[in-house]
Short mmCIF file of C-alpha atoms in Angstrom, two decimals:
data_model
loop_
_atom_site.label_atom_id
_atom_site.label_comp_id
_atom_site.label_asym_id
_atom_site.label_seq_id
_atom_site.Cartn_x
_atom_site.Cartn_y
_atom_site.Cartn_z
CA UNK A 28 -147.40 132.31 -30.00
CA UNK A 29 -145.41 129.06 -29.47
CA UNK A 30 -148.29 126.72 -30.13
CA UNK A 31 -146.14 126.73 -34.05
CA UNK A 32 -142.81 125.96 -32.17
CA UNK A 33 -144.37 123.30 -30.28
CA UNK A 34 -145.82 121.19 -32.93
CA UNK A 35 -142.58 122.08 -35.01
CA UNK A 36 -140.85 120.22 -32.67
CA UNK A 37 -142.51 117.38 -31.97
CA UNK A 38 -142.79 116.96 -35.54
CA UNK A 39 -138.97 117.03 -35.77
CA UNK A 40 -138.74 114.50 -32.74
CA UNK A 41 -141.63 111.89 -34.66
CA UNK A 42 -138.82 112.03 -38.00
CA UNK A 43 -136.01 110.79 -35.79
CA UNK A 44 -138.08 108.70 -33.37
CA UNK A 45 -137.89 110.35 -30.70
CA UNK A 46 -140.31 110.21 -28.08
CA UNK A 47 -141.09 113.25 -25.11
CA UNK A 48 -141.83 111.90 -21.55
CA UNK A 49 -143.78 114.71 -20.20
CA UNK A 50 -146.09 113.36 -22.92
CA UNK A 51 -146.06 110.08 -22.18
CA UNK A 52 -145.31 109.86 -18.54
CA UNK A 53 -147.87 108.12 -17.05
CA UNK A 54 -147.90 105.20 -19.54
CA UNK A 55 -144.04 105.32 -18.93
CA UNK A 56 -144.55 105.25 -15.30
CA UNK A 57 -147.80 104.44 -13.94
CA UNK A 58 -147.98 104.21 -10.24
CA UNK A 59 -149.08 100.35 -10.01
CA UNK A 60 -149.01 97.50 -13.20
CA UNK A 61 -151.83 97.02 -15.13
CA UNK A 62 -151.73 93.99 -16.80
CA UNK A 63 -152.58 93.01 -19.87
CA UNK A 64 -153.65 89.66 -18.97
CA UNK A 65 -156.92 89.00 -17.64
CA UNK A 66 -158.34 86.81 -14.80
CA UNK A 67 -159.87 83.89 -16.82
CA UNK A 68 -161.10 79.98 -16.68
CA UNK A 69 -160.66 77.07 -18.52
CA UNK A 70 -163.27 74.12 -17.93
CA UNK A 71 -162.08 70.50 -18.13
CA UNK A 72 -165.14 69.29 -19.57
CA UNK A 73 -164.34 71.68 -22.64
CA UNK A 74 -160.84 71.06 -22.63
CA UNK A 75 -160.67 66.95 -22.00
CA UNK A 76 -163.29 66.63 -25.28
CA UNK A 77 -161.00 68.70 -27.48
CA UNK A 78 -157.66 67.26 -26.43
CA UNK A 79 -159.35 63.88 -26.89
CA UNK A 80 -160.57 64.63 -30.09
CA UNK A 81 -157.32 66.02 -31.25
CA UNK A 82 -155.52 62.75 -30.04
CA UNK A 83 -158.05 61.11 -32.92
CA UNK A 84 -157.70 63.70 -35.79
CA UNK A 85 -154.16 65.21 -35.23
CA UNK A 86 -151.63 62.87 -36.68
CA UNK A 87 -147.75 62.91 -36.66
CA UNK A 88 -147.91 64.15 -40.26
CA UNK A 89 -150.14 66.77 -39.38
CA UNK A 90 -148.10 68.47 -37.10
CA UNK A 91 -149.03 66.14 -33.93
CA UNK A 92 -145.53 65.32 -32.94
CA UNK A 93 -146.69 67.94 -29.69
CA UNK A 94 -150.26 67.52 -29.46
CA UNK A 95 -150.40 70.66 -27.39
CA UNK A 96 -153.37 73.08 -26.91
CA UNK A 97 -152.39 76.20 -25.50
CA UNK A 98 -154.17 78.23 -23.34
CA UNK A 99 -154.87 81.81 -25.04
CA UNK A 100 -155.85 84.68 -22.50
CA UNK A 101 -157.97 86.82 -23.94
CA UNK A 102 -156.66 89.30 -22.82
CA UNK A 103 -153.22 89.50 -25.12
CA UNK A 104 -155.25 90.33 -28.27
CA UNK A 105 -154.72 86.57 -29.78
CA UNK A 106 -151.34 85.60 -28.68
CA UNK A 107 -151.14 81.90 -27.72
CA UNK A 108 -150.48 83.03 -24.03
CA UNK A 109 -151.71 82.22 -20.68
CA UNK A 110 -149.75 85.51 -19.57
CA UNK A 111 -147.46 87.96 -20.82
CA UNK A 112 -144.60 85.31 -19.51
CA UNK A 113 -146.27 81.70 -19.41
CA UNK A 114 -147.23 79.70 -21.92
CA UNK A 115 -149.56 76.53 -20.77
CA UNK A 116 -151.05 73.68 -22.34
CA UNK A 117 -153.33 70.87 -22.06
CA UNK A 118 -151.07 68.01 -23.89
CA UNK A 119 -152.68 64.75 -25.29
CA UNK A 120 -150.56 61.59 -26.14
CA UNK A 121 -151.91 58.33 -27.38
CA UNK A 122 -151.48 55.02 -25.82
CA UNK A 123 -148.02 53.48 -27.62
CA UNK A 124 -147.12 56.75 -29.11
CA UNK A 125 -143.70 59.04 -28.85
CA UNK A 126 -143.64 62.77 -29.31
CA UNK A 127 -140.16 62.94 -30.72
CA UNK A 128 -136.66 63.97 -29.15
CA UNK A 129 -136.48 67.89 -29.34
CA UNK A 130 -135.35 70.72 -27.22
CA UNK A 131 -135.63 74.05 -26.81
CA UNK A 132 -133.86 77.03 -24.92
CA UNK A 133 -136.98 77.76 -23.38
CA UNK A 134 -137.81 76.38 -19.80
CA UNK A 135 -140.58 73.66 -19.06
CA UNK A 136 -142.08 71.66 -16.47
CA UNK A 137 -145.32 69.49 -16.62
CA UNK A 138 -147.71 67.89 -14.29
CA UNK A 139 -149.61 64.94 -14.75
CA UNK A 140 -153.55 64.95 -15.14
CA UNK A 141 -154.15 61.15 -15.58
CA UNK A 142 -152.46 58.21 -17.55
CA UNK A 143 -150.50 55.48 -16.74
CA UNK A 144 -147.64 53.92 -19.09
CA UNK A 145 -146.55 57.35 -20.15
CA UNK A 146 -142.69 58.74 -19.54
CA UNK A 147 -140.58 61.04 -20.34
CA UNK A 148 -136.74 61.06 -21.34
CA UNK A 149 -135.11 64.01 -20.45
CA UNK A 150 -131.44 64.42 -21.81
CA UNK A 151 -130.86 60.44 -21.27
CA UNK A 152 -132.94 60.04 -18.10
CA UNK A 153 -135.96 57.92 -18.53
CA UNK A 154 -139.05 58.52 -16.14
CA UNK A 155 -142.26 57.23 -15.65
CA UNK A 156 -145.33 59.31 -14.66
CA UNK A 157 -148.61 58.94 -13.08
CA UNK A 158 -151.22 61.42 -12.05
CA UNK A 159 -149.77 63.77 -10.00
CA UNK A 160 -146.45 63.69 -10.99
CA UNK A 161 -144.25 66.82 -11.02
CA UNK A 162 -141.74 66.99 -14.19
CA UNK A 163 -138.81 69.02 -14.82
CA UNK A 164 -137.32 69.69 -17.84
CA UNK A 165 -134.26 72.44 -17.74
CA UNK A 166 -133.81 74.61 -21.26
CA UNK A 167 -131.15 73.03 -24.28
CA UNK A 168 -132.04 69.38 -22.85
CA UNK A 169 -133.07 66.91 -24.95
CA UNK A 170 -136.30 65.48 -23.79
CA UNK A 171 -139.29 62.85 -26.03
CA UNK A 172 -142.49 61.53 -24.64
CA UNK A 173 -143.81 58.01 -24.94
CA UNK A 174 -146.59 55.91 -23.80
CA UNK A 175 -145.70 51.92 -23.23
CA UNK A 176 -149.75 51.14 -22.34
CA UNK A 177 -152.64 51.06 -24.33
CA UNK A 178 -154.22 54.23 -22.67
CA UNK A 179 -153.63 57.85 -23.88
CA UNK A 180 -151.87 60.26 -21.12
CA UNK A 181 -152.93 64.02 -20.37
CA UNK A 182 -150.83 66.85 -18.92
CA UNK A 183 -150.20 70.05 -17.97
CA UNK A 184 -147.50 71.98 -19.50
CA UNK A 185 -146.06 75.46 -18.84
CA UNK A 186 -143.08 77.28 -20.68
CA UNK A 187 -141.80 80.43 -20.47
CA UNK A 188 -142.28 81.12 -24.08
CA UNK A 189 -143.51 84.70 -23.69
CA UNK A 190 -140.78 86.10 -22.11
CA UNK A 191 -138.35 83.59 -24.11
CA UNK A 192 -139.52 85.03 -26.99
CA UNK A 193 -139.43 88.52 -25.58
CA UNK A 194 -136.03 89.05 -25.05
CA UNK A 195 -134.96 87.33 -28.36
CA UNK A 196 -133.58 84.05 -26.83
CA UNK A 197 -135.25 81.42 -28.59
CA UNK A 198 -133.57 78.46 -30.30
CA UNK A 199 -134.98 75.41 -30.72
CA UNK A 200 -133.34 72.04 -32.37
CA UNK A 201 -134.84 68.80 -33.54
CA UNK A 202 -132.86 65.69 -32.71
CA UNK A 203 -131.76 63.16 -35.62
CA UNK A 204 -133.98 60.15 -33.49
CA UNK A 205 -137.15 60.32 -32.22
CA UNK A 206 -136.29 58.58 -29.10
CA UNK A 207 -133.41 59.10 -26.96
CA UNK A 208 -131.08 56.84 -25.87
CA UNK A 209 -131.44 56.19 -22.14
CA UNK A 210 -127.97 56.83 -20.54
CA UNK A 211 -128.55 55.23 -17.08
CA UNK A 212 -130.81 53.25 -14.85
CA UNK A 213 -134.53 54.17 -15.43
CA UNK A 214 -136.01 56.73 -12.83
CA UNK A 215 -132.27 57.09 -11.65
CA UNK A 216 -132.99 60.28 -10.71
CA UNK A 217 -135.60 59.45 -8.55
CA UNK A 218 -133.07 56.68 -6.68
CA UNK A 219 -130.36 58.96 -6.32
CA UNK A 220 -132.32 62.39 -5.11
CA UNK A 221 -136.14 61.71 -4.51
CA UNK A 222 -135.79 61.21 -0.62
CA UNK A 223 -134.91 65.20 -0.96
CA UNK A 224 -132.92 65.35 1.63
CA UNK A 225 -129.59 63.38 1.23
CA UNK A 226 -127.67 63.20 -1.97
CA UNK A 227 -125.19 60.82 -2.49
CA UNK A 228 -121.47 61.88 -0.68
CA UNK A 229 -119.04 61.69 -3.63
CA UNK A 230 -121.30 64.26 -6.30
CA UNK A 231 -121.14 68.18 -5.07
CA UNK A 232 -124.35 69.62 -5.03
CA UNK A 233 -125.94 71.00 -8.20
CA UNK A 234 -126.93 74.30 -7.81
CA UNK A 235 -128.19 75.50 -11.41
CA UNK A 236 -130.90 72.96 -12.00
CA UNK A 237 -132.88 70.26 -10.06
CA UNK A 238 -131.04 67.32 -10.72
CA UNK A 239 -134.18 65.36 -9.44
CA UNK A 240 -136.60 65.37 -13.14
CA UNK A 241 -139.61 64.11 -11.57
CA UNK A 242 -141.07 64.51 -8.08
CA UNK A 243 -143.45 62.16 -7.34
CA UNK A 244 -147.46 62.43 -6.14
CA UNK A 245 -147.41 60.09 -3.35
CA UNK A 246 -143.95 61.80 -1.49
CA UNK A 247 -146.03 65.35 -2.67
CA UNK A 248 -149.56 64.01 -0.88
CA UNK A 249 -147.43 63.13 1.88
CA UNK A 250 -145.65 66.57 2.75
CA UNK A 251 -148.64 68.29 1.91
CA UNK A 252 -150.68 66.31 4.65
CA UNK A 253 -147.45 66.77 7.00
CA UNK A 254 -147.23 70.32 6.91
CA UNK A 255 -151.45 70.64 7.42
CA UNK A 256 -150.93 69.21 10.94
CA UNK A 257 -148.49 72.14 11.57
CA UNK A 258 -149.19 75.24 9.58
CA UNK A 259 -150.63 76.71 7.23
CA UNK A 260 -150.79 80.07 5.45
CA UNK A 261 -153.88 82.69 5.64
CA UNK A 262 -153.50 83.46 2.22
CA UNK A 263 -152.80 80.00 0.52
CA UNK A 264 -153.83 77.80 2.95
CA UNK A 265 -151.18 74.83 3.37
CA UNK A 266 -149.07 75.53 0.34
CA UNK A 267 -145.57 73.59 -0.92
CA UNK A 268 -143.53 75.24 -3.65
CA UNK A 269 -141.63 72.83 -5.40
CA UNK A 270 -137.61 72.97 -4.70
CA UNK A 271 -134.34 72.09 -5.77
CA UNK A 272 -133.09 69.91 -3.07
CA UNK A 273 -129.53 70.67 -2.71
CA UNK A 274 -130.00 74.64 -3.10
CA UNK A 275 -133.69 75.57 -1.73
CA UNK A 276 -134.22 77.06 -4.74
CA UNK A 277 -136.95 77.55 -7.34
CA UNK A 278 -136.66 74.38 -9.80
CA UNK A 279 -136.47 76.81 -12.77
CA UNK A 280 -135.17 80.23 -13.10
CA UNK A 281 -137.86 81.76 -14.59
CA UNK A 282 -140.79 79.93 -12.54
CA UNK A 283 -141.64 78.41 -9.60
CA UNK A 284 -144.49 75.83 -9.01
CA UNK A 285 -146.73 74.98 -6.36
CA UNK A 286 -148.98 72.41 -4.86
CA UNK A 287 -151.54 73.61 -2.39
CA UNK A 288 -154.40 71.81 -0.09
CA UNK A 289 -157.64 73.88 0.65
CA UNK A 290 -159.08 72.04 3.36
CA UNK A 291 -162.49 71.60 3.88
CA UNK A 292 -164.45 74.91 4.89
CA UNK A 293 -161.28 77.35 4.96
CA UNK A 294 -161.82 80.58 2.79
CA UNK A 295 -158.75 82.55 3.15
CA UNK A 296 -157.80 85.78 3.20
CA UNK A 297 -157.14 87.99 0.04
CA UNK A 298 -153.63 89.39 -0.97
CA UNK A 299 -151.82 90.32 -4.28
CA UNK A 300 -148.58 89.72 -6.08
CA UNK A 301 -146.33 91.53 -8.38
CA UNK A 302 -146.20 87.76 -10.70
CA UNK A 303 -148.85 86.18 -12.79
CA UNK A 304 -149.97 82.43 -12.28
CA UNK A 305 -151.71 79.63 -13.54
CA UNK A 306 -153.69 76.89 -11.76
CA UNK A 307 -154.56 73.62 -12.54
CA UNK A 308 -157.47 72.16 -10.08
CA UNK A 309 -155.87 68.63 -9.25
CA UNK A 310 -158.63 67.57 -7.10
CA UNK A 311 -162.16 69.25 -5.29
CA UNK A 312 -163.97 71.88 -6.26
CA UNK A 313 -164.41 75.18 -4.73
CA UNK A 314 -163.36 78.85 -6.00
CA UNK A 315 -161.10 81.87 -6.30
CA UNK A 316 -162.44 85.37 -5.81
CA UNK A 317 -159.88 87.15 -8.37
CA UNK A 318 -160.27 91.27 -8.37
CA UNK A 319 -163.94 90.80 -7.08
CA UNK A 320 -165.12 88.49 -9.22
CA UNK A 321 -165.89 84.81 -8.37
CA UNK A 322 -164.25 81.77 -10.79
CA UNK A 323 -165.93 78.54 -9.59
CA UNK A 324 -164.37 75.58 -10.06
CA UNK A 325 -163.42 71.98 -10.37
CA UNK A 326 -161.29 69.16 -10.70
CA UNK A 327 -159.55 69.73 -14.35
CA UNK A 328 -159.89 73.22 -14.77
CA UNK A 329 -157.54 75.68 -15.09
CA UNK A 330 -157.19 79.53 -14.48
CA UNK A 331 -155.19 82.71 -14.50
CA UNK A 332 -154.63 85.17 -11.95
CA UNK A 333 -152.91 88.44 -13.75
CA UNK A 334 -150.23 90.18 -11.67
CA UNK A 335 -151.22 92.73 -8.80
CA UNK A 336 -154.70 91.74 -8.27
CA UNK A 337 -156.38 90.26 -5.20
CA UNK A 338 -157.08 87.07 -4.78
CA UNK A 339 -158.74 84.55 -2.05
CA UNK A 340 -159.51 80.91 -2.63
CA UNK A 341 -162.29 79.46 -0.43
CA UNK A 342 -163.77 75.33 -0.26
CA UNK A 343 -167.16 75.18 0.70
CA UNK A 344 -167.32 71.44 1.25
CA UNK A 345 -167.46 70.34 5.18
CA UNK A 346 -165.73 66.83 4.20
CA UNK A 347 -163.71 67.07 0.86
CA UNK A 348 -160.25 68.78 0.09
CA UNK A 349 -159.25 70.27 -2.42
CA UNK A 350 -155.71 70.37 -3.94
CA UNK A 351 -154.64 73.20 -6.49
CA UNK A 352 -151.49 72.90 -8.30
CA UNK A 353 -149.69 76.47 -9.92
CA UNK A 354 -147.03 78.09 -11.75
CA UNK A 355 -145.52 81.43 -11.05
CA UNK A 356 -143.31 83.71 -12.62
CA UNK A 357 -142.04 85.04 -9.06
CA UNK A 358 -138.20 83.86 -9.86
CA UNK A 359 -137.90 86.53 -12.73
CA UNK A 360 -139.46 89.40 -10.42
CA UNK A 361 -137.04 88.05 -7.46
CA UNK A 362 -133.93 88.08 -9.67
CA UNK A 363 -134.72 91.59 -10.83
CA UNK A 364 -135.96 93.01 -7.49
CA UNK A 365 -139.18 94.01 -8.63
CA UNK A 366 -141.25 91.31 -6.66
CA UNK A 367 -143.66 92.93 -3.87
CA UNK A 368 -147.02 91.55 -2.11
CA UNK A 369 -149.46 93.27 -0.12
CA UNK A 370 -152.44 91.87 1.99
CA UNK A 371 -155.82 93.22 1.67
CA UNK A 372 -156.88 95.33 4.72
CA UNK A 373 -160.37 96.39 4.20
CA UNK A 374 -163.45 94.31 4.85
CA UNK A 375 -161.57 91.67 7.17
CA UNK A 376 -159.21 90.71 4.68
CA UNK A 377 -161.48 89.45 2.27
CA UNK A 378 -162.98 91.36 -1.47
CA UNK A 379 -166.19 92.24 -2.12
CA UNK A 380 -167.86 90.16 -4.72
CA UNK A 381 -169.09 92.12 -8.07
CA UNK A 382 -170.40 89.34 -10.43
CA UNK A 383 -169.61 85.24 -10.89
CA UNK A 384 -167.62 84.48 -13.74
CA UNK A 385 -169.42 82.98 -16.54
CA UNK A 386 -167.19 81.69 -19.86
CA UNK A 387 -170.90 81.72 -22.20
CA UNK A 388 -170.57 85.28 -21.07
CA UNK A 389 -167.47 86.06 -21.43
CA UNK A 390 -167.62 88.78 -18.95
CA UNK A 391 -165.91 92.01 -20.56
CA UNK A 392 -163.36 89.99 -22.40
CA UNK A 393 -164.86 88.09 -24.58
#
């Protein structure tokens, strides 16, 4: 018999942790991902009354100096996670307020959901935003928020906390002032780089990070209703990613963002990605057919699509578009040559629908 021998010696490999693969190979190597995270939707109306009542109740002295709510997928089992490598907030500051100077080795952009008055310094560079507004903000730079009007700002940010955090990386630093000092002309980033396609003759390009901190909604609307007049994508519809615009590049190593019009009555076709997203609905209403099941939704909300899983967005209204702005992981999986996509074939391209998500249900993840 050498049932005995066997469980002698897996009970020798368990003292020195040590682990078999023929015991363990298909959680080792499973022949596609499956993700922990879980397709899942915020709604604005729940997320613009807590955010607002935070602004009243959280303090500086209470912690507020980031009045940030993050966006837990359910998911993770409790981690403060949108996905297993993006973290993403709704952030609330008050009219005449400052989140102090900090920074962080962790990556961040943010995208404006409405205010006006609010900035953002960004290792000396002061900026202005407005709803719309696309904001970079490269790791180990000092960066505060303010607000110079009497209204309270929202936005979107996303980190890459998770993965930050993952591979042991994370440092973070409080500076001695709460506001920077502004080093040059305000918006001077903007002047210098925002036309996106000239740079000024005596500075060599610079390749690691955008050296452009905000890009702005009304040169965004613009391209966005350039390129519909062209082309368009049967997946995405008439999608921009955001770039660096001396290298073509992502804006951040570990993620990329997009904007993206759904025009009136287009329902495209379904495909899936080896990267995990999350969308903010800038404007219209419509939906997202995510692994069969339908997430409705509307201007404010936000939601997740998990890595390698079908998805199809579709707009419904004959007159209105709709505008969908998102952030990806997809530099990470580039860099590390793991990044794939595949179309849907079956059933002309598009899923069939199981059920229509419902958060008082919670589907199967609550």
């Amino acid at each position: 018999m050498l049932e005995p021998e066997f469980e002698k010696l897996y009970s020798e490999m368990e003292q020195c942790h040590v682990k078999p693969l023929w015991l363990a190979e298909k959680s080792v190597n499973p022949p596609q991902p499956h993700p922990k995270t879980v397709p899942w939707l915020w709604k604005w109306s729940q997320l613009s009354n807590l955010a607002r009542r935070s602004g009243q109740l959280v303090t500086l002295d209470r912690g507020g100096d980031r009045r940030a709510m993050g966006l837990a997928n359910p998911g993770l089992g409790g981690a403060p996670y949108a996905t297993n490598t993006l973290w993403a907030a709704v952030q609330w500051l008050n009219g005449r307020e400052v989140a102090p100077a900090h920074r962080h080795t962790a990556e961040a952009v943010r995208f404006m959901i409405d205010g006006n008055g609010a900035y953002s310094t960004v290792q000396g560079d002061k900026i202005y935003l407005q709803r719309g507004d696309f904001a970079i903000n490269p790791p180990w730079h000092w960066h505060d928020h303010g607000s110079e009007s009497d209204e309270p700002a929202v936005w979107m940010d996303a980190l890459d906390v998770p993965l930050n955090n993952y591979l042991d990386a994370a440092f973070f630093e409080s500076a001695a002032k709460d506001v920077q000092e502004v080093t040059g002309v305000v918006e001077g980033s903007v002047l210098k780089y925002g036309t996106g396609q000239m740079r000024p003759a005596w500075e060599p390009p610079q390749a690691r990070y955008s050296p452009l901190s905000v890009y702005k909604w009304p040169v965004t609307e613009r391209a966005l209703t350039d390129l519909a007049k062209v082309a368009a994508s049967p997946f995405d519809d008439v999608a921009l990613e955001y770039t660096n615009p001396h290298t073509g590049h992502p804006v951040m190593n570990t993620m990329t963002a997009w904007i993206q019009m759904i025009r009136p009555g287009v329902h495209t076709k379904a495909h899936r990605q080896v990267n995990s997203s999350v969308y903010h609905v800038f404007e219209g209403r419509g939906a997202t057919v995510i692994g069969g099941v339908r997430f409705e939704w509307q201007q404010g909300d936000i939601f997740v699509i998990p890595s390698w899983t079908y998805h199809e967005h579709l707009n419904q209204s004959k007159s209105e578009r709709a505008i969908l702005f998102s952030v990806q992981d997809t530099p990470v999986l580039v860099a590390l040559g793991k990044y794939r996509e595949e179309a849907l074939t079956a059933n002309g391209g598009f899923q069939t629908e199981k059920e229509t998500f419902a958060t008082e249900k919670a589907l199967a993840y609550g």
